[in-house]
Amino acid sequence: MYGPKDHGWVEVIVGPMYSGKSEELIRRIKRAKIARQKVQVFKPSIDDRYDINDVVSHAGDRTGAIAVKNSNEIIKLVDEDTQVVAIDEVQFFDQEIVKVCKRLADDNKRVICAGLDMDFRGEPFGPTPYLMATAELVDKLQAICMVCGNPATRTQRFINGKPANYSDPVVLVGATESYEARCRKCHIVPGRL
Ligand code: ADP
Ligand code: ZN
């Protein structure tokens, strides 16, 4: 996990839900802190599933984070002497996040992003593919398929207990939603061509 000594870089951790992205991000943050590096952690403020000021994994590990409304706030909040910038749930940021990461890396910082590579339809999610293309390092993690036990690469979405339709909006008010890790074969998206 060690990069160039004389300039910054971008590393990206992707995969479906439950693949251990947050766990891996927290692990890298912990190790950077052990190396006595100054680390700042960010996440988008729309993700308030757990705690607005923490990155929390499904297994319960956590680390402090600043919730920001957009990617430019990150530029404003990063201190001059910060060596490592970690960003969780990167798929929820605007496209500008790609430029923000580039700017930070150009400014000699190590940038670690974690996020979903695909949405519930199995299609590229927001800015993540652009980050994957321009990063120095990409780790694509797999979860376990809840149907067949194969490695899972996709996130199955349920609305009121049924597989979400291709045309269902990403944000639904008043519906009970849940998610599951699934392999390609078990990933069901009614209405998908
Ligand atoms: P992500 O950030 O990718 O959503 P997390 O780091 O929050 O993932 O959680 C990973 C943890 O989720 C695993 O270590 C495991 O304890 C738990 N888990 C629950 N369901 C699954 C699954 N289907 N496959 C793998 N891990 C799972
Ligand atoms: Zn499966």
Tab-separated table of N, CA and C in Angstrom, residues 16 18 20 23 35 46 51 60-61 89 92-93 102 109 157 167 170:
chain	number	residue	atom	x	y	z
A	16	PRO	N	-19.644	-4.125	-4.377
A	16	PRO	CA	-21.050	-3.970	-3.986
A	16	PRO	C	-21.181	-3.704	-2.488
A	18	TYR	N	-21.652	-4.514	1.316
A	18	TYR	CA	-21.166	-5.620	2.174
A	18	TYR	C	-19.854	-6.244	1.701
A	20	GLY	N	-16.941	-4.986	2.088
A	20	GLY	CA	-15.845	-4.644	2.993
A	20	GLY	C	-15.095	-3.378	2.604
A	23	GLU	N	-14.633	-1.238	5.769
A	23	GLU	CA	-13.646	-1.949	6.600
A	23	GLU	C	-12.226	-1.694	6.092
A	35	ALA	N	1.488	5.177	11.264
A	35	ALA	CA	2.703	5.748	10.652
A	35	ALA	C	2.852	7.243	10.969
A	46	ILE	N	-25.430	13.316	2.737
A	46	ILE	CA	-26.717	12.639	2.516
A	46	ILE	C	-26.733	11.233	3.107
A	51	ASP	N	-24.106	7.265	11.581
A	51	ASP	CA	-23.739	8.408	12.394
A	51	ASP	C	-23.126	9.453	11.472
A	60	GLY	N	-19.279	-2.987	12.273
A	60	GLY	CA	-19.247	-2.129	13.454
A	60	GLY	C	-17.968	-1.330	13.699
A	61	ASP	N	-16.916	-1.521	12.882
A	61	ASP	CA	-15.722	-0.673	13.066
A	61	ASP	C	-16.106	0.752	12.688
A	89	GLU	N	-18.149	6.477	0.594
A	89	GLU	CA	-19.404	6.645	-0.175
A	89	GLU	C	-19.212	7.649	-1.309
A	92	PHE	N	-21.755	8.998	-4.124
A	92	PHE	CA	-22.808	9.996	-3.899
A	92	PHE	C	-22.348	11.430	-4.166
A	93	PHE	N	-21.065	11.613	-4.435
A	93	PHE	CA	-20.589	12.968	-4.728
A	93	PHE	C	-20.885	13.341	-6.173
A	102	LYS	N	-7.935	14.714	-7.969
A	102	LYS	CA	-6.755	15.019	-8.791
A	102	LYS	C	-5.961	16.165	-8.170
A	109	LYS	N	-0.793	14.739	-1.853
A	109	LYS	CA	-1.498	13.971	-0.826
A	109	LYS	C	-1.879	12.581	-1.364
A	157	ARG	N	-31.372	-4.683	-4.904
A	157	ARG	CA	-32.239	-3.763	-4.166
A	157	ARG	C	-33.653	-4.322	-4.095
A	167	SER	N	-36.682	0.719	-13.684
A	167	SER	CA	-37.083	2.131	-13.786
A	167	SER	C	-37.411	2.767	-12.441
A	170	VAL	N	-33.929	6.103	-7.690
A	170	VAL	CA	-32.924	5.745	-6.687
A	170	VAL	C	-33.392	6.140	-5.285
